[in-house]
GROMACS .gro file of C-alpha atoms in nm:
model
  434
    1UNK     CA    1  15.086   7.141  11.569
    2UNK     CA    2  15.458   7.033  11.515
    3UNK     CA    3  15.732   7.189  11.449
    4UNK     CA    4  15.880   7.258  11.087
    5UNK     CA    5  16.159   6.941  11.009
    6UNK     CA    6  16.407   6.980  10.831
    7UNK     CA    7  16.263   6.804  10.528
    8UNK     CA    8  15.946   7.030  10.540
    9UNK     CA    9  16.222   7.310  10.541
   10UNK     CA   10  16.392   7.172  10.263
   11UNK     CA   11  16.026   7.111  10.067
   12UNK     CA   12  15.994   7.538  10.135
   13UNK     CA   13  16.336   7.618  10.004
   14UNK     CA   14  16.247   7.393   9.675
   15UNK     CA   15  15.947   7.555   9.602
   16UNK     CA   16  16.086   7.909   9.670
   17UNK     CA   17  16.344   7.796   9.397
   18UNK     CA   18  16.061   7.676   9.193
   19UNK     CA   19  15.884   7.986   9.242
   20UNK     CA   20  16.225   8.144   9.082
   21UNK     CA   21  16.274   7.999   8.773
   22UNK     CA   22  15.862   8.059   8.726
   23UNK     CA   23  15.970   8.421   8.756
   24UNK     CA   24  16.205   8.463   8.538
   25UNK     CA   25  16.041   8.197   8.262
   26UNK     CA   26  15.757   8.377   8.266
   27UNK     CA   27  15.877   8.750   8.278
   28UNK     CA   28  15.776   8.704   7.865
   29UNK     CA   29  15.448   8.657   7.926
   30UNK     CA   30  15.402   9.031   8.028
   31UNK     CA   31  15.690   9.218   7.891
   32UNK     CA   32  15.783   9.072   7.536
   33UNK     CA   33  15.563   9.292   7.298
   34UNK     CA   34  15.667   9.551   7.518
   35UNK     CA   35  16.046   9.525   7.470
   36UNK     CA   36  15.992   9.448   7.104
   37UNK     CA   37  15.811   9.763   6.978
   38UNK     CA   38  16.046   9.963   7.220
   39UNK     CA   39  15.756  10.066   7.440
   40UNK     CA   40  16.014  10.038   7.743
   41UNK     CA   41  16.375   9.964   7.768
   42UNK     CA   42  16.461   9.553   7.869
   43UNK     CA   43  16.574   9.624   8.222
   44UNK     CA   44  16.314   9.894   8.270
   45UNK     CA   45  16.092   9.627   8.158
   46UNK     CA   46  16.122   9.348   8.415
   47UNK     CA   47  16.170   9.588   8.722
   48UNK     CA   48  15.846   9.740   8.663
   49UNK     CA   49  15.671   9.348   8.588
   50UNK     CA   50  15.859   9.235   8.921
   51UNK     CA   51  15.756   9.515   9.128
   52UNK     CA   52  15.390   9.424   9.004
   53UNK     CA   53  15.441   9.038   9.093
   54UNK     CA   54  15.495   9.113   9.465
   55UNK     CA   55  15.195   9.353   9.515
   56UNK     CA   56  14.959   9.075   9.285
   57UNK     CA   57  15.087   8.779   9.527
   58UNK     CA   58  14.885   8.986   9.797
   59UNK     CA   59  14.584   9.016   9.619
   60UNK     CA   60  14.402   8.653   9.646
   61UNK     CA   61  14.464   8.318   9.757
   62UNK     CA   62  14.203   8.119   9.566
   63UNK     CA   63  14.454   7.925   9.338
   64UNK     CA   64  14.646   7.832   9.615
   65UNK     CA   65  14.311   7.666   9.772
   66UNK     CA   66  14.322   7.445   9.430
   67UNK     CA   67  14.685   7.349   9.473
   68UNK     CA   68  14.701   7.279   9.815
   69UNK     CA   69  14.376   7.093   9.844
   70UNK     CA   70  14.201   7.098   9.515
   71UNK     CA   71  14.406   6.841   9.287
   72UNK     CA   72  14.620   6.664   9.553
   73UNK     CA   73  14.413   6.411   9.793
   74UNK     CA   74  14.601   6.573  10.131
   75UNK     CA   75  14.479   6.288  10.300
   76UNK     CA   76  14.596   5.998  10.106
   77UNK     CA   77  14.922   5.977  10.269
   78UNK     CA   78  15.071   6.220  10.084
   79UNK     CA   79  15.443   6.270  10.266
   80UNK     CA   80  15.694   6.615  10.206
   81UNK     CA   81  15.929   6.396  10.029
   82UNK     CA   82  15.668   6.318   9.772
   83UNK     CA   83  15.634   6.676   9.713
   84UNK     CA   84  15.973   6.760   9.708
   85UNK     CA   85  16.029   6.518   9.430
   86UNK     CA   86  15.727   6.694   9.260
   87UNK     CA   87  15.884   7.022   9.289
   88UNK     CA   88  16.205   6.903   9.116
   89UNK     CA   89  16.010   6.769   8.808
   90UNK     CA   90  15.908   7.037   8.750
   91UNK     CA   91  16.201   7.235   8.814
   92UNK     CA   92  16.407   7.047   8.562
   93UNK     CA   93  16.127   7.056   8.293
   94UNK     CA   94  16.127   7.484   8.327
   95UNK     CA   95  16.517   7.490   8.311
   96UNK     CA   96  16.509   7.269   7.993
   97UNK     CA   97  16.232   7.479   7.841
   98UNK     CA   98  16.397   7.750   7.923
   99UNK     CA   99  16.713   7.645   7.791
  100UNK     CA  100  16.520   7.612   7.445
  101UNK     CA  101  16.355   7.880   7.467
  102UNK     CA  102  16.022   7.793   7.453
  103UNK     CA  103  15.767   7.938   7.650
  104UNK     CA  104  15.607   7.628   7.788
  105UNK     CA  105  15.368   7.621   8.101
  106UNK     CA  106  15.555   7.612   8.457
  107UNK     CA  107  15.195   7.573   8.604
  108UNK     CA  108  15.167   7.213   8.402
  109UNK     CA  109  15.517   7.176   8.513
  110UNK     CA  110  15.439   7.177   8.864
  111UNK     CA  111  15.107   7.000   8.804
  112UNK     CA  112  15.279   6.713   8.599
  113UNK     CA  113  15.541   6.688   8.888
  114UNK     CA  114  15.306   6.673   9.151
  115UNK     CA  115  15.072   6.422   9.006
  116UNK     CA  116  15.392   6.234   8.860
  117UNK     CA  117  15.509   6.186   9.230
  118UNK     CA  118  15.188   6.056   9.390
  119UNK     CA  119  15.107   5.865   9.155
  120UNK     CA  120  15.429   5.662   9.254
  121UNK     CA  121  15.390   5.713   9.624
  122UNK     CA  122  15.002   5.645   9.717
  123UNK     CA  123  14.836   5.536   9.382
  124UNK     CA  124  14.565   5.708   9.210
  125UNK     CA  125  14.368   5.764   9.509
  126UNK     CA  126  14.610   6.038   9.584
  127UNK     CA  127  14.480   6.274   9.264
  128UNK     CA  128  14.127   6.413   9.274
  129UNK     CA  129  14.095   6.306   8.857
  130UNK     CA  130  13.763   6.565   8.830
  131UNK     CA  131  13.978   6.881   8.936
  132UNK     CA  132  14.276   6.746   8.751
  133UNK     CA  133  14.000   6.789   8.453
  134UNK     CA  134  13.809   7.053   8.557
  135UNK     CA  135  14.066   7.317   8.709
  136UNK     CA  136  14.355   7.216   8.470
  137UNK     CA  137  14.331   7.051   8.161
  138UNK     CA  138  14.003   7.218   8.040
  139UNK     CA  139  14.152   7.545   8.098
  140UNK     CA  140  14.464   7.439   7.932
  141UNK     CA  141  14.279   7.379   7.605
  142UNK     CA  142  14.036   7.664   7.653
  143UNK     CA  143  14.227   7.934   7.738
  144UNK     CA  144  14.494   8.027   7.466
  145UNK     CA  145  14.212   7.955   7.159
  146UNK     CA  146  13.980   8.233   7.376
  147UNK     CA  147  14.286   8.477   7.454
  148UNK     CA  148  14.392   8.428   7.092
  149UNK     CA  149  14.045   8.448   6.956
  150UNK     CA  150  14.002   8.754   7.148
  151UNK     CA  151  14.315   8.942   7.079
  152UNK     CA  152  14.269   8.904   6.668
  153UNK     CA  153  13.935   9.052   6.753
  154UNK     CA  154  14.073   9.341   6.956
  155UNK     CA  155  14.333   9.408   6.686
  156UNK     CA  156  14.132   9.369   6.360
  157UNK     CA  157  13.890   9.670   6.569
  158UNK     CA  158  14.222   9.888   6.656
  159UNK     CA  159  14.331   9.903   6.292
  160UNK     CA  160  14.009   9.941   6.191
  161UNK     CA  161  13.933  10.233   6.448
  162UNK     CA  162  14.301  10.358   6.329
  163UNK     CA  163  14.289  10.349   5.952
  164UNK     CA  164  14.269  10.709   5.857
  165UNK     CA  165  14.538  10.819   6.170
  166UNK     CA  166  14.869  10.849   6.085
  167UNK     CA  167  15.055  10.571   6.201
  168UNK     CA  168  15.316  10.683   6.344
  169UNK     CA  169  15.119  10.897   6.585
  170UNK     CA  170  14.916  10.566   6.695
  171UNK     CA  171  15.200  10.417   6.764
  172UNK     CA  172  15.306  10.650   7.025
  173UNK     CA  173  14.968  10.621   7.197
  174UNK     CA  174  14.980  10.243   7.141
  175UNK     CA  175  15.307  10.258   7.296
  176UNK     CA  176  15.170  10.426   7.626
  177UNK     CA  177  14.900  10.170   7.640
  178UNK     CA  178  15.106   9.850   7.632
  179UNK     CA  179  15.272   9.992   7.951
  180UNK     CA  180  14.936  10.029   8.115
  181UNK     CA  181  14.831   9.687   7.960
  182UNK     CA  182  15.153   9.504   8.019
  183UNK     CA  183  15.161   9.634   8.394
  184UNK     CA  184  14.857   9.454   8.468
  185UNK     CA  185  14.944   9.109   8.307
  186UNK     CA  186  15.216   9.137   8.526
  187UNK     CA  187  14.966   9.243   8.855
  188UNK     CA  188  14.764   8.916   8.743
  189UNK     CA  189  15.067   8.698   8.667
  190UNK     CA  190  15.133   8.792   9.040
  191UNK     CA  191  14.744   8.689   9.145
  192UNK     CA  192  14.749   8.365   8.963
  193UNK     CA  193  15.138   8.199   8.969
  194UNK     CA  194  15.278   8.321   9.281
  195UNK     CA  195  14.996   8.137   9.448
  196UNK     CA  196  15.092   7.830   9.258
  197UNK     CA  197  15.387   7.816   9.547
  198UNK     CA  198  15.184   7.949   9.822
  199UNK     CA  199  14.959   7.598   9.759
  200UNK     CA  200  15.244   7.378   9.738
  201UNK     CA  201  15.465   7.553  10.054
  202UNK     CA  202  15.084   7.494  10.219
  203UNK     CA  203  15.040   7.159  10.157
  204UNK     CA  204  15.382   7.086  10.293
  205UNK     CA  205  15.272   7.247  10.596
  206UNK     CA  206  14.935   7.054  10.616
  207UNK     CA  207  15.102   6.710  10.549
  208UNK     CA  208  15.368   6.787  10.814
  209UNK     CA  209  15.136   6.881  11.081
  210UNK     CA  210  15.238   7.211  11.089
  211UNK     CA  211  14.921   7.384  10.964
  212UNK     CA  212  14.509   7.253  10.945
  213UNK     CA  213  14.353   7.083  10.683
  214UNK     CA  214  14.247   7.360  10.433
  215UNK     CA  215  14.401   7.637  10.582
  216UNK     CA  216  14.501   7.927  10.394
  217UNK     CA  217  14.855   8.000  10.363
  218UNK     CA  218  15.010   8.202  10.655
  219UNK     CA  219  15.121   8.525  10.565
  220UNK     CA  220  15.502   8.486  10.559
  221UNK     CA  221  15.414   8.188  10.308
  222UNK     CA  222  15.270   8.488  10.099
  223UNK     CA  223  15.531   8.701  10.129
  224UNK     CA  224  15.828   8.454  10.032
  225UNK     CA  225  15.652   8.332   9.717
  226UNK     CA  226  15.567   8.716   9.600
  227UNK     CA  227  15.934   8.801   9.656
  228UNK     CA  228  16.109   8.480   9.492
  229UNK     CA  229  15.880   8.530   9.184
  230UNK     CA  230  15.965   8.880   9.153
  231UNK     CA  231  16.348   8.791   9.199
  232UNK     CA  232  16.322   8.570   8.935
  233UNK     CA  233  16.149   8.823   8.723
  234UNK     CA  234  16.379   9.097   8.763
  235UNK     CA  235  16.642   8.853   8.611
  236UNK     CA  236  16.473   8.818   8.349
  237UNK     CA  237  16.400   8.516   8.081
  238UNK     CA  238  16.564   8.688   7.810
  239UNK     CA  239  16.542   8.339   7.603
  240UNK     CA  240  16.183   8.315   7.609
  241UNK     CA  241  16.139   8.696   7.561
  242UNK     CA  242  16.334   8.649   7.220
  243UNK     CA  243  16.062   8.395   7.136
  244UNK     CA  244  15.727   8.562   7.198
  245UNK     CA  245  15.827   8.895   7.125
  246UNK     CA  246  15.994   8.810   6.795
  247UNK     CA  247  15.979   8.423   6.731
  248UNK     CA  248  15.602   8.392   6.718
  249UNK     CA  249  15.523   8.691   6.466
  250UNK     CA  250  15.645   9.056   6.403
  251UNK     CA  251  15.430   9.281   6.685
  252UNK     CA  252  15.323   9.656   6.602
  253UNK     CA  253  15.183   9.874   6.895
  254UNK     CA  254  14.872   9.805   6.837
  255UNK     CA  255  14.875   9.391   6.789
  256UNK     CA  256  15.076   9.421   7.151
  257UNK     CA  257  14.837   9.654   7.311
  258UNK     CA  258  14.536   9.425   7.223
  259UNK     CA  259  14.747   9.073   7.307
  260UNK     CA  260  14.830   9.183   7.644
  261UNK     CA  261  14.451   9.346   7.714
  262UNK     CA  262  14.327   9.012   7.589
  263UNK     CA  263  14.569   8.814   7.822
  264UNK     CA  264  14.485   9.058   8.123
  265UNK     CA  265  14.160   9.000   8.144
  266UNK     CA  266  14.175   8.625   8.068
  267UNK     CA  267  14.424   8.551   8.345
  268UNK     CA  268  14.261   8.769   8.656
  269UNK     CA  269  13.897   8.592   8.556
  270UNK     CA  270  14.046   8.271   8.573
  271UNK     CA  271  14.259   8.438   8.914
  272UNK     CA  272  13.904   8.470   9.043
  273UNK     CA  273  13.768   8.172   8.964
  274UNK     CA  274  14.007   7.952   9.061
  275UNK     CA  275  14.126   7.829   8.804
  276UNK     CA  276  14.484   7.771   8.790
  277UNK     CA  277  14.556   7.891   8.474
  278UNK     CA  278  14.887   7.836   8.259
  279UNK     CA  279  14.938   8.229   8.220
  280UNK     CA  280  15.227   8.134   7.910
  281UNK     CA  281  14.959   8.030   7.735
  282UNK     CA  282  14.667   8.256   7.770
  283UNK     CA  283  14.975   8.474   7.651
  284UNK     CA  284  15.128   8.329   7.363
  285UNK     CA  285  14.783   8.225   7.224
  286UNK     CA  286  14.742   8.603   7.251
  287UNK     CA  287  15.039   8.675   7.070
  288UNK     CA  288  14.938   8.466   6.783
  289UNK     CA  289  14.577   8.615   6.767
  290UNK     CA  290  14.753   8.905   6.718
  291UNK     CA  291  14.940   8.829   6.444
  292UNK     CA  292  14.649   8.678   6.278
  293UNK     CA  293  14.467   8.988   6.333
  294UNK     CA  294  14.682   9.236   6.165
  295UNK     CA  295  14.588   9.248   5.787
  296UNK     CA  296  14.894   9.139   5.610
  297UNK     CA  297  15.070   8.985   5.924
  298UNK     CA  298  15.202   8.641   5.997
  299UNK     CA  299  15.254   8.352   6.244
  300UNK     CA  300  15.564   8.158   6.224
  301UNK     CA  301  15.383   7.851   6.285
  302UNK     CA  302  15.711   7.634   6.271
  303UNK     CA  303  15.758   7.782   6.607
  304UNK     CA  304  15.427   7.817   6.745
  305UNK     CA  305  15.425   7.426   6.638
  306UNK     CA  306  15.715   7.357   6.846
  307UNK     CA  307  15.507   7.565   7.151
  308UNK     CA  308  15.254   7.379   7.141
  309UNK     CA  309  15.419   7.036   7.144
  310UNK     CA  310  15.623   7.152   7.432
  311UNK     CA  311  15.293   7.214   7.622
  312UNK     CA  312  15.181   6.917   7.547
  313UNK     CA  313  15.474   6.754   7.666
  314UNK     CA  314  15.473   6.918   8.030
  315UNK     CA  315  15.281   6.762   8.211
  316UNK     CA  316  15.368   6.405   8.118
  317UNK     CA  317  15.710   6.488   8.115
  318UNK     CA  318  15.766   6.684   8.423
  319UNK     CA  319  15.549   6.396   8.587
  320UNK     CA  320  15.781   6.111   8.432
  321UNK     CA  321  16.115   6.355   8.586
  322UNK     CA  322  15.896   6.379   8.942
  323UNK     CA  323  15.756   5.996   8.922
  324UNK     CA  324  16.143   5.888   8.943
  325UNK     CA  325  16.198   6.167   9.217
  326UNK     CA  326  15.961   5.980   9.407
  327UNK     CA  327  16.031   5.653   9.390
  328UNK     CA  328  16.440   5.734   9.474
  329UNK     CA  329  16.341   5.932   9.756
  330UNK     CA  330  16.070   5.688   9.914
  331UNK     CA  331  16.388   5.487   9.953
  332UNK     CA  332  16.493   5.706  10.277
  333UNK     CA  333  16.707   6.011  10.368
  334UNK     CA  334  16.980   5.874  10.136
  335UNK     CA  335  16.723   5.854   9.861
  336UNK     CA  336  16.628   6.204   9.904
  337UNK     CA  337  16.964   6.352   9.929
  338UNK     CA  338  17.014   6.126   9.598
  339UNK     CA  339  16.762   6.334   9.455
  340UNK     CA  340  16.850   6.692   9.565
  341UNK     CA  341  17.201   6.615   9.421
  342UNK     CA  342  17.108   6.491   9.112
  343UNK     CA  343  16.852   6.777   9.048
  344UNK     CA  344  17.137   6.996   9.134
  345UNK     CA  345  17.386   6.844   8.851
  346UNK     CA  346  17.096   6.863   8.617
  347UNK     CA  347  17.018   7.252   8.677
  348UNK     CA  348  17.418   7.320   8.668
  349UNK     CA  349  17.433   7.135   8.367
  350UNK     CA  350  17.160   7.325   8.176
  351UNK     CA  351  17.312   7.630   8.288
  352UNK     CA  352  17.654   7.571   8.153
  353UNK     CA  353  17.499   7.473   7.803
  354UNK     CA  354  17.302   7.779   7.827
  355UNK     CA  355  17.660   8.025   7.853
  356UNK     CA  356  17.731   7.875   7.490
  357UNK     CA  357  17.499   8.090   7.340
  358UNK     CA  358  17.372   8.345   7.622
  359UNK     CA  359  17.073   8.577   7.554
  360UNK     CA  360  17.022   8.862   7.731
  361UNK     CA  361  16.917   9.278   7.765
  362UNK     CA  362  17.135   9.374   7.476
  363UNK     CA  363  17.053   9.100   7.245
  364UNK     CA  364  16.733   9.012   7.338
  365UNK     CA  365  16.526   9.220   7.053
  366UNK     CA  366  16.781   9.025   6.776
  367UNK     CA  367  16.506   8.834   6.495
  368UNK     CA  368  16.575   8.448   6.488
  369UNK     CA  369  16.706   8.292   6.221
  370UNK     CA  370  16.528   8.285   5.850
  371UNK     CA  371  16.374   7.937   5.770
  372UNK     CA  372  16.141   7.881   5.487
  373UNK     CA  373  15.795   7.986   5.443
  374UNK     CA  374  15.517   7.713   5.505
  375UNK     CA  375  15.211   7.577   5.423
  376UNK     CA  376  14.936   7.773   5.631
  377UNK     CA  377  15.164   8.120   5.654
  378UNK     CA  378  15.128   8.093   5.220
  379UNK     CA  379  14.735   8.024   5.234
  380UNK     CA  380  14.714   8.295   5.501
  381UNK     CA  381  14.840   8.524   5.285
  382UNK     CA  382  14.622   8.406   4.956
  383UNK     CA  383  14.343   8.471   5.196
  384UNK     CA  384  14.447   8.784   5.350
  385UNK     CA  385  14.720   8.955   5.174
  386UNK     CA  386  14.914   9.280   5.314
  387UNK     CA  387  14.751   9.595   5.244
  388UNK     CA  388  14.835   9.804   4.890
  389UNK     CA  389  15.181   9.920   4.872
  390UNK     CA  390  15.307   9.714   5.164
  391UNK     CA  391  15.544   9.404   5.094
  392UNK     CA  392  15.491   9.098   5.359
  393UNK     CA  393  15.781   8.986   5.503
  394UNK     CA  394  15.904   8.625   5.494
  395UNK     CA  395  15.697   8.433   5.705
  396UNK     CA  396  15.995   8.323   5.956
  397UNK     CA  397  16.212   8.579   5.827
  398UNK     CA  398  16.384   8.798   6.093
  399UNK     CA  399  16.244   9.174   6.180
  400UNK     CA  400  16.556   9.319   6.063
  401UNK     CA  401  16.544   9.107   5.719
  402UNK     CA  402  16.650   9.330   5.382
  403UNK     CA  403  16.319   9.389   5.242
  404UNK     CA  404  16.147   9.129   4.978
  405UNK     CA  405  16.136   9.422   4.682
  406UNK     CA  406  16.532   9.458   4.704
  407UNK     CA  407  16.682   9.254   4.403
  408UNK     CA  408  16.903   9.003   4.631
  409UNK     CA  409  16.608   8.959   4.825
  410UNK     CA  410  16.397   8.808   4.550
  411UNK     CA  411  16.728   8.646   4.414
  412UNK     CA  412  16.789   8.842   4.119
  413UNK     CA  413  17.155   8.932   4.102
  414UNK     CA  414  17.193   9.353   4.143
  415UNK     CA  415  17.332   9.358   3.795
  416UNK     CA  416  17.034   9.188   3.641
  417UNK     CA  417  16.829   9.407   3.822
  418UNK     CA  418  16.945   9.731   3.643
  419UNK     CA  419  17.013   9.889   3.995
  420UNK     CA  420  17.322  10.100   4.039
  421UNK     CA  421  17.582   9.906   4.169
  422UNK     CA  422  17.866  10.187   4.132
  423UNK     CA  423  17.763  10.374   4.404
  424UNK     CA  424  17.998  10.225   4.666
  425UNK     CA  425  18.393  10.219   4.678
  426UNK     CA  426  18.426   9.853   4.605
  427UNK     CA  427  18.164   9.873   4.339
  428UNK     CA  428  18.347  10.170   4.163
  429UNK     CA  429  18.667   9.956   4.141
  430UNK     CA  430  18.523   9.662   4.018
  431UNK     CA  431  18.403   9.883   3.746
  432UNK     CA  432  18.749  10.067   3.672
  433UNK     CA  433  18.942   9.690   3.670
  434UNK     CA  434  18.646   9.596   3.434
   0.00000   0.00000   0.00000
């Protein structure tokens, strides 16, 4: 076996940085319900998920199998270079995502990028098409409508099971259980996306010589991935937090309890099976489940709209960013320096635009802004209206929105409304002046 090079080195210290900004983009996937309904504080929040990431990068190695010799053809010819231009696709498409704060797949990222770069280098030959099919774009469709299918069930049965409680005593339980619920997304998160880098790290190894042909990764490949995803979950995504836990639809206890239970179990069968699942969107499909679950309750599906074209989007667009990568860095060492300082500007850039408007512990829990109420949310709530004596809030209204029954609210002016307006200082000298 040879040696590591110093471009197989730089190929590990890409996808360790990868491995990063999957950490921190996907810290939402676990914690946002929990940080929205207060279950735990923000900080509190992403120690405990990347604590949990370490010990689940331990746990298996199948999805690394699929990455590092399930999609890719590791005998085509496949060259480090050609993953290192992969690896900054994908890289670029997670900042920009991140940057919009939308909770978009860094699986399909890395997928798109790797695909995206040999395509350019070796041809199609290089890309086993049935795995591409079977292991990722299958799942891709599959999983969010299950998670989300099963979360509305799970949360329809808790308020059902909960109806004559008081609610305010559920909630506390509820509370307790989207700890318990959001620690294990973040034990499978661990099982299923730190293993995404072990794969990649892998096949670097295997296509420099340095490891066999469908080896499993060595245990120091392991531990690096588990401890750059965890890095990059203890900084947390605060961006993408914002979105799921308040962006997609207003969470209660129990619609976060039930989302992340759902999501759970989704991600560590798929962990099992192979499958290298896109755990944003087993997890935002739960979200939305659970909105659509809660009588009364609402998805903002102007957002949820803009989710879902992003996912769409990764994989040819992250493939598109790699596919160039490629081709500059099959050009020689200058190429690939080319490309590591371009990808460089690019991430510095994103950052600085990202200081503008910067999201973080203290804000995070902030509604967005209000924007009108659409199509579906108004048939959803002909068909399933809020229950007596409760007011629905504007579909893409923030949490912290005055509520619809006060008279500015429903646009009648206070005077109109026959409310007391003298109540207050300014009032009371308006009145006098009158």
């Amino acid at each position: 076996m040879e040696h590591i090079t110093l471009l197989i080195g730089i190929v590990i210290v890409t996808a360790l940085v990868f491995d990063f900004t999957n950490g921190f983009h996907d810290t939402a996937n676990a914690m946002a319900t929990t940080i929205s309904t207060g279950a735990l504080r923000p900080k509190t929040a992403v120690a405990m998920s990347a604590v949990l990431n370490l010990v689940g990068a331990f746990l298996s190695v199948e999805v690394a199998k699929t990455i590092s010799g399930g999609i890719i053809d590791e005998a085509a010819g496949i060259r480090p270079e050609v993953i290192f231009a992969g690896l900054v696709g994908a890289i670029v498409w997670n900042l920009l995502t991140w940057l919009a704060g939308l909770p978009s797949s860094s699986s399909h990222a890395l997928f798109g990028g790797l695909i995206g770069a040999t395509l350019v280098s070796v041809g199609t030959h290089g890309v086993h098409g049935d795995a591409v099919v079977m292991k990722v774009l299958i799942p891709a469709v599959a999983a969010p409508i299950v998670a989300g299918l099963a979360a509305m069930a799970a949360t329809r049965l808790t308020y059902r099971l909960t109806r004559n409680r008081d609610e305010a005593d559920t909630a506390k339980g509820y509370r307790a259980g989207q700890i318990a619920s959001a620690a294990l997304v973040s034990l499978a998160h661990g099982t299923n996306d730190a293993q995404k880098t072990m794969g990649v790290i892998t096949l670097a190894l295997i296509t420099g010589g340095v490891v066999a042909p469908h080896a499993d990764p060595p245990l120091w490949v392991i531990a690096s991935a588990g401890v750059a995803i965890a890095l990059g979950t203890y900084l947390g995504g605060w961006r993408i937090i914002r979105t799921m836990g308040k962006g997609i639809t207003d969470i209660q206890p129990p619609q976060g309890f039930a989302a992340q239970t759902g999501a759970a179990a989704t991600i560590l069968a798929s962990s099992h099976l192979g499958f290298a699942l896109s755990t944003t969107q087993v997890c935002s499909g739960s979200v939305m489940g659970s909105g659509l679950g809660r009588k009364g309750g609402v998805v903002r599906w102007s957002t949820a709209g803009r989710m879902v074209a992003a996912w769409g989007l990764t994989l040819p667009a992250a493939g598109a960013v790699a596919a160039g990568a490629a081709f500059l860095a099959g050009q020689g060492d200058w190429g690939v320096a080319a490309v590591a300082v371009l990808g460089l500007g690019i991430c510095g850039a994103i950052w600085a635009a990202s200081r503008r408007k910067p999201i973080d512990h203290t804000n995070v829990n902030e509604g967005p802004a209000a924007e009108p109420v659409g199509v579906v949310t108004a048939a959803l709530r002909t068909v399933s209206p809020p229950p007596a004596g409760q007011q629905a809030p504007a579909a893409d209204a923030p949490a912290d929105a005055a509520p619809a029954d006060a008279p500015e609210a429903a646009g009648i002016p206070a005077q109109a409304s026959g409310a007391d307006t003298s109540t207050t200082p300014r009032a009371k000298a308006a009145t006098v002046t009158r």
